[in-house]
Amino acid sequence: MQIEIERLALQLENPFTLSYGTSTLRENVVVRISDGHYTGLGEAAVVPYYHETPERVIRYATDPATLAALGENPLWLEDALDRLPPADSIPARAAIDTALHDLWGQQLGQPLYRLWGHNPARCPHSSFTVAMSGDEAAYRAQVRAVSDAGYSLIKLKLGSGSVERDLALVQMARAETGAALCVDANGGWSAADALGIMPRLAALGVRFVEQPVARDDWDGWRALRAGLPPDALPIIADESVQGVASVLPLAGLADGVNIKLAKCGGLRAARQMIALARACGMQVMIGCMVESSVAVTAAAHLAPLADYADLDGNLLVTNDPYRGVRLEAGRLILPDAPGLGVSRHAA
Ligand SMILES: [Mg+2]
């Protein structure tokens, strides 16, 4: 077995402004694991606000202990995953996990979703994200463009620092489209902010709220749950959800969890989290980072198990070297090829 590294400099079509800051370039890392016959691909999303770096990813992926863990037989996928050394870089672990799954699927000659028994027709439509903007005309035009492209669910990034400003953004979007809206505060509200704005968002037809309070604001989560009526908008935790162990503490506080490969360390952990969330009666969203088609396609193989898909990360990039899952007006079309089913665009 052999591991190769490819650094990906992904150019963002629009500067991506969240409550954390603005960025125009992401430096992800693609990992290739070859058994001499097949090559599995995996991607590590290098997310600056999680203090990740390409160097940390590459250090894990090129560690002789990582290579030694792969073993000789790609069919014994679980053995290899069990043997992997602990990772200080979770996205690096996700890349190795994904590449091993891709290799396994290629060996077996079937797409991952088929090996897991997932019906690809059950993928929920993916939302498309509209970032915050200080330019009202540009913001309205962007909402209109996404709506005209046929997306039935539009995710509005909020957490501008002012709940009145946040509400104004949703009102503007509502005036431009009849599509369903959901909002993501990226932890930008206090519990009091959230309790104040959520009924007003519901009146504007918003379907759910993602990560209202900060990642570690457990008092905020409890205050929110205590203060919300039973028929309040569902709350989906995102930043508060990281690995497998983060699901149970959210049971009874959040209505659902947003699972991303770069947060949890790969497809095996993501599938464990889906099972845990379901056992707790929670909803499931499959999300992504700003990523190429390698990581977004890997996540899409899980979408048939989800209530919500938020898999537009590769569409925010202008120079994605790969192709895999396609998104047609929000409809996810999974590739019908072994493993991930991802290939590189001809140069
Ligand atoms: Mg989010």
mmCIF file of C-alpha atoms and ligand atoms in Angstrom:
data_model
loop_
_atom_site.group_PDB
_atom_site.id
_atom_site.type_symbol
_atom_site.label_atom_id
_atom_site.label_comp_id
_atom_site.label_asym_id
_atom_site.label_seq_id
_atom_site.Cartn_x
_atom_site.Cartn_y
_atom_site.Cartn_z
ATOM 1 C CA MET A 1 0.000 0.000 0.000
ATOM 2 C CA GLN A 2 1.117 3.501 -0.791
ATOM 3 C CA ILE A 3 -0.050 6.954 0.312
ATOM 4 C CA GLU A 4 0.344 10.057 -1.855
ATOM 5 C CA ILE A 5 -0.523 13.658 -1.060
ATOM 6 C CA GLU A 6 -1.938 16.366 -3.296
ATOM 7 C CA ARG A 7 -2.301 19.930 -2.055
ATOM 8 C CA LEU A 8 -5.423 21.619 -3.397
ATOM 9 C CA ALA A 9 -5.643 25.410 -3.516
ATOM 10 C CA LEU A 10 -9.368 25.970 -3.850
ATOM 11 C CA GLN A 11 -10.427 29.388 -5.079
ATOM 12 C CA LEU A 12 -13.751 30.620 -3.740
ATOM 13 C CA GLU A 13 -16.113 32.194 -6.215
ATOM 14 C CA ASN A 14 -17.247 34.788 -3.653
ATOM 15 C CA PRO A 15 -15.480 35.839 -0.476
ATOM 16 C CA PHE A 16 -17.133 33.673 2.174
ATOM 17 C CA THR A 17 -18.259 35.803 5.112
ATOM 18 C CA LEU A 18 -19.442 34.061 8.264
ATOM 19 C CA SER A 19 -19.673 35.353 11.775
ATOM 20 C CA TYR A 20 -15.988 34.265 12.067
ATOM 21 C CA GLY A 21 -14.542 36.359 9.234
ATOM 22 C CA THR A 22 -13.940 36.397 5.480
ATOM 23 C CA SER A 23 -11.862 34.113 3.250
ATOM 24 C CA THR A 24 -11.252 33.678 -0.501
ATOM 25 C CA LEU A 25 -8.890 30.696 -0.648
ATOM 26 C CA ARG A 26 -8.841 27.299 1.028
ATOM 27 C CA GLU A 27 -5.858 24.956 1.018
ATOM 28 C CA ASN A 28 -7.221 21.430 1.330
ATOM 29 C CA VAL A 29 -5.266 18.196 1.026
ATOM 30 C CA VAL A 30 -6.238 15.147 -1.042
ATOM 31 C CA VAL A 31 -4.879 11.780 0.037
ATOM 32 C CA ARG A 32 -4.483 8.878 -2.403
ATOM 33 C CA ILE A 33 -4.118 5.328 -1.103
ATOM 34 C CA SER A 34 -3.048 2.769 -3.719
ATOM 35 C CA ASP A 35 -2.874 -0.994 -3.447
ATOM 36 C CA GLY A 36 -1.055 -1.284 -6.778
ATOM 37 C CA HIS A 37 -4.319 -1.879 -8.633
ATOM 38 C CA TYR A 38 -6.901 0.595 -7.335
ATOM 39 C CA THR A 39 -6.493 4.082 -5.857
ATOM 40 C CA GLY A 40 -8.791 5.428 -3.166
ATOM 41 C CA LEU A 41 -9.256 9.170 -2.684
ATOM 42 C CA GLY A 42 -9.979 11.151 0.446
ATOM 43 C CA GLU A 43 -9.899 14.849 1.240
ATOM 44 C CA ALA A 44 -9.018 16.828 4.343
ATOM 45 C CA ALA A 45 -10.789 20.164 4.562
ATOM 46 C CA VAL A 46 -8.421 22.674 6.087
ATOM 47 C CA VAL A 47 -10.804 24.957 7.962
ATOM 48 C CA PRO A 48 -9.004 28.016 9.339
ATOM 49 C CA TYR A 49 -11.511 28.623 12.154
ATOM 50 C CA TYR A 50 -10.823 25.107 13.474
ATOM 51 C CA HIS A 51 -7.084 26.033 13.573
ATOM 52 C CA GLU A 52 -6.225 23.377 10.998
ATOM 53 C CA THR A 53 -3.226 23.634 8.657
ATOM 54 C CA PRO A 54 -2.206 21.664 5.536
ATOM 55 C CA GLU A 55 1.072 20.820 7.253
ATOM 56 C CA ARG A 56 -0.688 19.121 10.159
ATOM 57 C CA VAL A 57 -2.788 17.074 7.730
ATOM 58 C CA ILE A 58 0.264 16.061 5.705
ATOM 59 C CA ARG A 59 2.190 15.119 8.860
ATOM 60 C CA TYR A 60 -0.533 12.610 9.838
ATOM 61 C CA ALA A 61 -1.025 11.244 6.332
ATOM 62 C CA THR A 62 2.712 10.695 5.787
ATOM 63 C CA ASP A 63 3.412 9.321 9.270
ATOM 64 C CA PRO A 64 4.929 5.810 8.889
ATOM 65 C CA ALA A 65 2.506 4.656 11.636
ATOM 66 C CA THR A 66 -0.434 5.671 9.426
ATOM 67 C CA LEU A 67 0.975 3.744 6.467
ATOM 68 C CA ALA A 68 1.679 0.710 8.663
ATOM 69 C CA ALA A 69 -1.951 0.720 9.872
ATOM 70 C CA LEU A 70 -3.345 0.225 6.367
ATOM 71 C CA GLY A 71 -2.394 -3.456 6.302
ATOM 72 C CA GLU A 72 -2.260 -5.635 3.218
ATOM 73 C CA ASN A 73 -5.890 -6.307 2.359
ATOM 74 C CA PRO A 74 -8.198 -3.355 1.550
ATOM 75 C CA LEU A 75 -11.228 -5.636 2.086
ATOM 76 C CA TRP A 76 -10.574 -5.641 5.845
ATOM 77 C CA LEU A 77 -11.612 -2.015 6.053
ATOM 78 C CA GLU A 78 -12.648 -2.055 9.708
ATOM 79 C CA ASP A 79 -9.317 -3.582 10.746
ATOM 80 C CA ALA A 80 -7.390 -0.795 9.032
ATOM 81 C CA LEU A 81 -9.630 1.885 10.600
ATOM 82 C CA ASP A 82 -9.160 0.314 14.039
ATOM 83 C CA ARG A 83 -5.388 0.322 13.618
ATOM 84 C CA LEU A 84 -5.033 3.974 12.540
ATOM 85 C CA PRO A 85 -3.006 5.981 15.060
ATOM 86 C CA PRO A 86 -4.825 8.701 17.014
ATOM 87 C CA ALA A 87 -4.972 11.926 15.008
ATOM 88 C CA ASP A 88 -4.514 15.461 16.262
ATOM 89 C CA SER A 89 -5.881 16.477 12.857
ATOM 90 C CA ILE A 90 -9.455 15.220 12.507
ATOM 91 C CA PRO A 91 -9.739 16.228 8.814
ATOM 92 C CA ALA A 92 -6.555 14.214 8.132
ATOM 93 C CA ARG A 93 -8.189 11.201 9.752
ATOM 94 C CA ALA A 94 -11.287 11.841 7.596
ATOM 95 C CA ALA A 95 -9.145 11.864 4.452
ATOM 96 C CA ILE A 96 -7.519 8.502 5.262
ATOM 97 C CA ASP A 97 -10.880 6.990 6.289
ATOM 98 C CA THR A 98 -12.512 8.183 3.076
ATOM 99 C CA ALA A 99 -9.679 6.932 0.869
ATOM 100 C CA LEU A 100 -9.880 3.499 2.543
ATOM 101 C CA HIS A 101 -13.647 3.379 1.959
ATOM 102 C CA ASP A 102 -13.128 4.375 -1.686
ATOM 103 C CA LEU A 103 -10.534 1.629 -2.114
ATOM 104 C CA TRP A 104 -12.851 -0.906 -0.411
ATOM 105 C CA GLY A 105 -15.756 0.021 -2.698
ATOM 106 C CA GLN A 106 -13.580 -0.204 -5.773
ATOM 107 C CA GLN A 107 -12.356 -3.651 -4.730
ATOM 108 C CA LEU A 108 -15.986 -4.760 -4.336
ATOM 109 C CA GLY A 109 -17.013 -3.094 -7.595
ATOM 110 C CA GLN A 110 -19.962 -1.089 -6.177
ATOM 111 C CA PRO A 111 -20.660 2.488 -5.095
ATOM 112 C CA LEU A 112 -20.466 2.986 -1.323
ATOM 113 C CA TYR A 113 -24.147 3.895 -1.025
ATOM 114 C CA ARG A 114 -25.079 0.580 -2.644
ATOM 115 C CA LEU A 115 -22.755 -1.441 -0.403
ATOM 116 C CA TRP A 116 -24.502 0.193 2.578
ATOM 117 C CA GLY A 117 -27.969 -0.437 1.145
ATOM 118 C CA HIS A 118 -28.833 3.260 0.744
ATOM 119 C CA ASN A 119 -31.476 4.133 -1.836
ATOM 120 C CA PRO A 120 -30.054 7.081 -3.815
ATOM 121 C CA ALA A 121 -33.578 8.284 -4.634
ATOM 122 C CA ARG A 122 -34.025 9.093 -0.918
ATOM 123 C CA CYS A 123 -31.449 11.875 -0.859
ATOM 124 C CA PRO A 124 -33.106 15.042 0.467
ATOM 125 C CA HIS A 125 -32.704 18.076 -1.773
ATOM 126 C CA SER A 126 -29.598 20.023 -0.850
ATOM 127 C CA SER A 127 -29.836 23.574 0.378
ATOM 128 C CA PHE A 128 -27.677 26.266 -1.159
ATOM 129 C CA THR A 129 -26.026 28.842 1.084
ATOM 130 C CA VAL A 130 -26.209 32.604 0.721
ATOM 131 C CA ALA A 131 -23.551 34.430 2.736
ATOM 132 C CA MET A 132 -24.173 37.679 4.568
ATOM 133 C CA SER A 133 -23.598 40.875 2.621
ATOM 134 C CA GLY A 134 -23.597 44.549 3.471
ATOM 135 C CA ASP A 135 -24.709 45.330 -0.083
ATOM 136 C CA GLU A 136 -28.498 45.029 -0.110
ATOM 137 C CA ALA A 137 -28.907 44.961 -3.902
ATOM 138 C CA ALA A 138 -26.210 42.293 -4.265
ATOM 139 C CA TYR A 139 -27.752 40.234 -1.472
ATOM 140 C CA ARG A 140 -31.218 40.355 -3.013
ATOM 141 C CA ALA A 141 -29.760 39.460 -6.432
ATOM 142 C CA GLN A 142 -27.933 36.477 -4.970
ATOM 143 C CA VAL A 143 -31.047 35.125 -3.271
ATOM 144 C CA ARG A 144 -32.943 35.552 -6.535
ATOM 145 C CA ALA A 145 -30.214 33.779 -8.504
ATOM 146 C CA VAL A 146 -30.231 30.764 -6.155
ATOM 147 C CA SER A 147 -34.010 30.673 -6.239
ATOM 148 C CA ASP A 148 -34.061 30.926 -10.053
ATOM 149 C CA ALA A 149 -31.550 28.046 -10.206
ATOM 150 C CA GLY A 150 -34.314 25.892 -8.724
ATOM 151 C CA TYR A 151 -33.137 25.355 -5.142
ATOM 152 C CA SER A 152 -36.128 24.572 -2.949
ATOM 153 C CA LEU A 153 -34.251 25.280 0.302
ATOM 154 C CA ILE A 154 -32.003 28.327 0.719
ATOM 155 C CA LYS A 155 -29.720 28.623 3.741
ATOM 156 C CA LEU A 156 -29.102 32.159 4.947
ATOM 157 C CA LYS A 157 -25.998 32.798 7.003
ATOM 158 C CA LEU A 158 -26.790 35.045 9.968
ATOM 159 C CA GLY A 159 -24.909 36.075 13.107
ATOM 160 C CA SER A 160 -24.021 39.540 11.824
ATOM 161 C CA GLY A 161 -23.688 40.823 15.377
ATOM 162 C CA SER A 162 -27.146 42.431 15.352
ATOM 163 C CA VAL A 163 -30.348 40.410 15.528
ATOM 164 C CA GLU A 164 -32.229 43.291 13.878
ATOM 165 C CA ARG A 165 -29.758 43.183 10.983
ATOM 166 C CA ASP A 166 -30.143 39.385 10.861
ATOM 167 C CA LEU A 167 -33.910 39.712 10.735
ATOM 168 C CA ALA A 168 -33.637 42.326 7.969
ATOM 169 C CA LEU A 169 -31.563 39.883 5.885
ATOM 170 C CA VAL A 170 -34.274 37.222 6.201
ATOM 171 C CA GLN A 171 -36.992 39.753 5.342
ATOM 172 C CA MET A 172 -35.056 40.782 2.221
ATOM 173 C CA ALA A 173 -34.621 37.154 1.183
ATOM 174 C CA ARG A 174 -38.300 36.412 1.840
ATOM 175 C CA ALA A 175 -39.272 39.304 -0.451
ATOM 176 C CA GLU A 176 -37.183 37.794 -3.274
ATOM 177 C CA THR A 177 -38.176 34.129 -3.191
ATOM 178 C CA GLY A 178 -40.950 31.704 -2.388
ATOM 179 C CA ALA A 179 -38.401 28.955 -1.708
ATOM 180 C CA ALA A 180 -38.136 27.505 1.774
ATOM 181 C CA LEU A 181 -35.569 29.279 3.938
ATOM 182 C CA CYS A 182 -33.417 28.069 6.797
ATOM 183 C CA VAL A 183 -30.894 30.081 8.768
ATOM 184 C CA ASP A 184 -27.468 29.416 10.264
ATOM 185 C CA ALA A 185 -26.329 31.785 13.017
ATOM 186 C CA ASN A 186 -22.934 30.017 13.308
ATOM 187 C CA GLY A 187 -23.109 30.483 17.066
ATOM 188 C CA GLY A 188 -23.543 34.235 16.762
ATOM 189 C CA TRP A 189 -26.490 34.667 19.153
ATOM 190 C CA SER A 190 -27.037 34.571 22.880
ATOM 191 C CA ALA A 191 -29.909 32.429 24.127
ATOM 192 C CA ALA A 192 -31.907 35.647 24.690
ATOM 193 C CA ASP A 193 -31.205 36.765 21.092
ATOM 194 C CA ALA A 194 -32.380 33.391 19.808
ATOM 195 C CA LEU A 195 -35.514 33.343 21.941
ATOM 196 C CA GLY A 196 -36.376 36.803 20.638
ATOM 197 C CA ILE A 197 -35.755 36.205 16.950
ATOM 198 C CA MET A 198 -36.991 32.637 16.497
ATOM 199 C CA PRO A 199 -40.754 33.344 16.565
ATOM 200 C CA ARG A 200 -40.184 36.148 14.055
ATOM 201 C CA LEU A 201 -38.205 33.796 11.811
ATOM 202 C CA ALA A 202 -40.997 31.232 12.042
ATOM 203 C CA ALA A 203 -43.482 33.906 10.922
ATOM 204 C CA LEU A 204 -41.275 34.480 7.848
ATOM 205 C CA GLY A 205 -41.512 30.804 6.930
ATOM 206 C CA VAL A 206 -38.041 29.770 8.089
ATOM 207 C CA ARG A 207 -37.919 25.956 8.474
ATOM 208 C CA PHE A 208 -35.147 25.529 11.032
ATOM 209 C CA VAL A 209 -32.312 27.298 12.815
ATOM 210 C CA GLU A 210 -28.741 26.039 12.801
ATOM 211 C CA GLN A 211 -26.288 26.595 15.674
ATOM 212 C CA PRO A 212 -27.980 29.562 17.376
ATOM 213 C CA VAL A 213 -25.549 29.830 20.298
ATOM 214 C CA ALA A 214 -21.792 29.386 20.556
ATOM 215 C CA ARG A 215 -20.203 25.943 20.328
ATOM 216 C CA ASP A 216 -19.527 25.565 24.057
ATOM 217 C CA ASP A 217 -22.404 27.687 25.359
ATOM 218 C CA TRP A 218 -24.125 24.851 27.229
ATOM 219 C CA ASP A 219 -25.963 27.288 29.497
ATOM 220 C CA GLY A 220 -27.249 28.894 26.310
ATOM 221 C CA TRP A 221 -28.446 25.568 24.900
ATOM 222 C CA ARG A 222 -30.278 24.768 28.151
ATOM 223 C CA ALA A 223 -31.808 28.259 28.423
ATOM 224 C CA LEU A 224 -32.966 28.011 24.836
ATOM 225 C CA ARG A 225 -34.596 24.620 25.318
ATOM 226 C CA ALA A 226 -36.245 25.760 28.559
ATOM 227 C CA GLY A 227 -37.531 28.964 26.956
ATOM 228 C CA LEU A 228 -38.812 27.619 23.629
ATOM 229 C CA PRO A 229 -42.387 26.388 23.243
ATOM 230 C CA PRO A 230 -42.843 22.781 22.070
ATOM 231 C CA ASP A 231 -43.872 23.933 18.594
ATOM 232 C CA ALA A 232 -40.796 26.149 18.103
ATOM 233 C CA LEU A 233 -38.630 25.874 14.988
ATOM 234 C CA PRO A 234 -36.292 22.879 15.082
ATOM 235 C CA ILE A 235 -32.727 23.681 16.136
ATOM 236 C CA ILE A 236 -29.887 21.847 14.445
ATOM 237 C CA ALA A 237 -26.524 21.817 16.197
ATOM 238 C CA ASP A 238 -23.481 22.227 13.955
ATOM 239 C CA GLU A 239 -20.355 23.583 15.664
ATOM 240 C CA SER A 240 -21.472 21.974 18.951
ATOM 241 C CA VAL A 241 -21.367 18.631 17.150
ATOM 242 C CA GLN A 242 -17.900 17.329 16.414
ATOM 243 C CA GLY A 243 -17.084 13.652 16.875
ATOM 244 C CA VAL A 244 -19.166 10.635 17.886
ATOM 245 C CA ALA A 245 -19.000 11.533 21.594
ATOM 246 C CA SER A 246 -20.597 14.943 20.990
ATOM 247 C CA VAL A 247 -24.011 13.589 19.979
ATOM 248 C CA LEU A 248 -25.360 12.306 23.308
ATOM 249 C CA PRO A 249 -24.793 15.543 25.294
ATOM 250 C CA LEU A 250 -27.019 17.323 22.756
ATOM 251 C CA ALA A 251 -29.936 14.922 23.085
ATOM 252 C CA GLY A 252 -32.846 16.827 24.596
ATOM 253 C CA LEU A 253 -31.237 20.176 23.752
ATOM 254 C CA ALA A 254 -30.956 20.191 19.950
ATOM 255 C CA ASP A 255 -33.558 18.697 17.605
ATOM 256 C CA GLY A 256 -30.918 17.540 15.172
ATOM 257 C CA VAL A 257 -27.216 17.359 14.362
ATOM 258 C CA ASN A 258 -25.232 18.518 11.364
ATOM 259 C CA ILE A 259 -22.673 15.791 10.651
ATOM 260 C CA LYS A 260 -19.598 16.630 8.586
ATOM 261 C CA LEU A 261 -16.698 14.336 7.708
ATOM 262 C CA ALA A 262 -14.082 16.977 8.519
ATOM 263 C CA LYS A 263 -15.477 17.345 12.042
ATOM 264 C CA CYS A 264 -15.993 13.690 12.938
ATOM 265 C CA GLY A 265 -13.043 12.040 11.204
ATOM 266 C CA GLY A 266 -14.630 10.125 8.355
ATOM 267 C CA LEU A 267 -17.407 7.949 7.024
ATOM 268 C CA ARG A 268 -17.302 5.319 9.765
ATOM 269 C CA ALA A 269 -17.676 7.924 12.532
ATOM 270 C CA ALA A 270 -20.394 9.721 10.540
ATOM 271 C CA ARG A 271 -22.407 6.495 10.240
ATOM 272 C CA GLN A 272 -22.051 5.859 13.967
ATOM 273 C CA MET A 273 -23.293 9.404 14.637
ATOM 274 C CA ILE A 274 -26.308 8.932 12.375
ATOM 275 C CA ALA A 275 -27.248 5.779 14.285
ATOM 276 C CA LEU A 276 -26.783 7.521 17.650
ATOM 277 C CA ALA A 277 -28.805 10.562 16.612
ATOM 278 C CA ARG A 278 -31.644 8.335 15.368
ATOM 279 C CA ALA A 279 -31.570 6.328 18.584
ATOM 280 C CA CYS A 280 -32.067 9.633 20.444
ATOM 281 C CA GLY A 281 -34.952 10.663 18.191
ATOM 282 C CA MET A 282 -32.920 13.435 16.580
ATOM 283 C CA GLN A 283 -32.920 14.672 13.013
ATOM 284 C CA VAL A 284 -29.853 14.340 10.818
ATOM 285 C CA MET A 285 -28.247 16.809 8.466
ATOM 286 C CA ILE A 286 -25.279 15.890 6.295
ATOM 287 C CA GLY A 287 -23.118 18.927 5.709
ATOM 288 C CA CYS A 288 -19.737 19.804 4.291
ATOM 289 C CA MET A 289 -17.001 22.409 4.368
ATOM 290 C CA VAL A 290 -15.568 24.303 1.427
ATOM 291 C CA GLU A 291 -14.286 21.205 -0.315
ATOM 292 C CA SER A 292 -13.697 19.690 -3.740
ATOM 293 C CA SER A 293 -15.954 16.996 -5.175
ATOM 294 C CA VAL A 294 -13.884 14.336 -3.360
ATOM 295 C CA ALA A 295 -15.138 15.193 0.126
ATOM 296 C CA VAL A 296 -18.581 16.419 -0.951
ATOM 297 C CA THR A 297 -19.222 13.196 -2.882
ATOM 298 C CA ALA A 298 -18.119 11.119 0.108
ATOM 299 C CA ALA A 299 -20.656 12.939 2.297
ATOM 300 C CA ALA A 300 -23.336 12.569 -0.379
ATOM 301 C CA HIS A 301 -23.139 8.759 -0.105
ATOM 302 C CA LEU A 302 -24.688 9.238 3.384
ATOM 303 C CA ALA A 303 -27.395 11.656 2.233
ATOM 304 C CA PRO A 304 -30.076 8.952 1.745
ATOM 305 C CA LEU A 305 -30.036 8.528 5.556
ATOM 306 C CA ALA A 306 -30.497 12.255 6.261
ATOM 307 C CA ASP A 307 -33.434 14.616 6.713
ATOM 308 C CA TYR A 308 -31.436 17.529 5.332
ATOM 309 C CA ALA A 309 -28.459 17.792 3.004
ATOM 310 C CA ASP A 310 -26.223 20.821 2.832
ATOM 311 C CA LEU A 311 -23.768 19.744 0.176
ATOM 312 C CA ASP A 312 -22.928 22.825 -1.858
ATOM 313 C CA GLY A 313 -19.276 23.181 -0.734
ATOM 314 C CA ASN A 314 -17.791 22.191 -4.094
ATOM 315 C CA LEU A 315 -20.061 24.640 -5.924
ATOM 316 C CA LEU A 316 -18.541 27.562 -4.035
ATOM 317 C CA VAL A 317 -15.176 26.715 -5.636
ATOM 318 C CA THR A 318 -14.149 27.816 -9.159
ATOM 319 C CA ASN A 319 -11.300 25.336 -9.713
ATOM 320 C CA ASP A 320 -12.531 21.958 -8.429
ATOM 321 C CA PRO A 321 -10.244 19.417 -10.179
ATOM 322 C CA TYR A 322 -12.624 16.523 -9.455
ATOM 323 C CA ARG A 323 -16.130 15.473 -10.379
ATOM 324 C CA GLY A 324 -18.492 13.147 -8.579
ATOM 325 C CA VAL A 325 -21.905 13.907 -7.117
ATOM 326 C CA ARG A 326 -23.926 16.380 -9.170
ATOM 327 C CA LEU A 327 -26.417 18.894 -7.888
ATOM 328 C CA GLU A 328 -29.232 19.746 -10.282
ATOM 329 C CA ALA A 329 -31.536 22.411 -8.878
ATOM 330 C CA GLY A 330 -30.881 21.020 -5.409
ATOM 331 C CA ARG A 331 -31.342 17.375 -6.438
ATOM 332 C CA LEU A 332 -28.344 15.213 -5.535
ATOM 333 C CA ILE A 333 -27.327 12.744 -8.227
ATOM 334 C CA LEU A 334 -24.921 10.157 -6.862
ATOM 335 C CA PRO A 335 -22.337 8.693 -9.245
ATOM 336 C CA ASP A 336 -22.952 5.142 -10.414
ATOM 337 C CA ALA A 337 -19.332 3.997 -10.168
ATOM 338 C CA PRO A 338 -17.442 1.851 -7.641
ATOM 339 C CA GLY A 339 -16.288 3.372 -4.363
ATOM 340 C CA LEU A 340 -16.773 7.121 -4.170
ATOM 341 C CA GLY A 341 -17.224 7.312 -7.935
ATOM 342 C CA VAL A 342 -15.022 10.392 -8.118
ATOM 343 C CA SER A 343 -12.740 11.087 -11.078
ATOM 344 C CA ARG A 344 -10.368 13.836 -12.027
ATOM 345 C CA HIS A 345 -11.310 16.280 -14.767
ATOM 346 C CA ALA A 346 -9.182 15.816 -17.876
ATOM 347 C CA ALA A 347 -6.466 18.491 -17.789
HETATM 348 MG MG MG B 1 -23.516 25.458 9.914
#
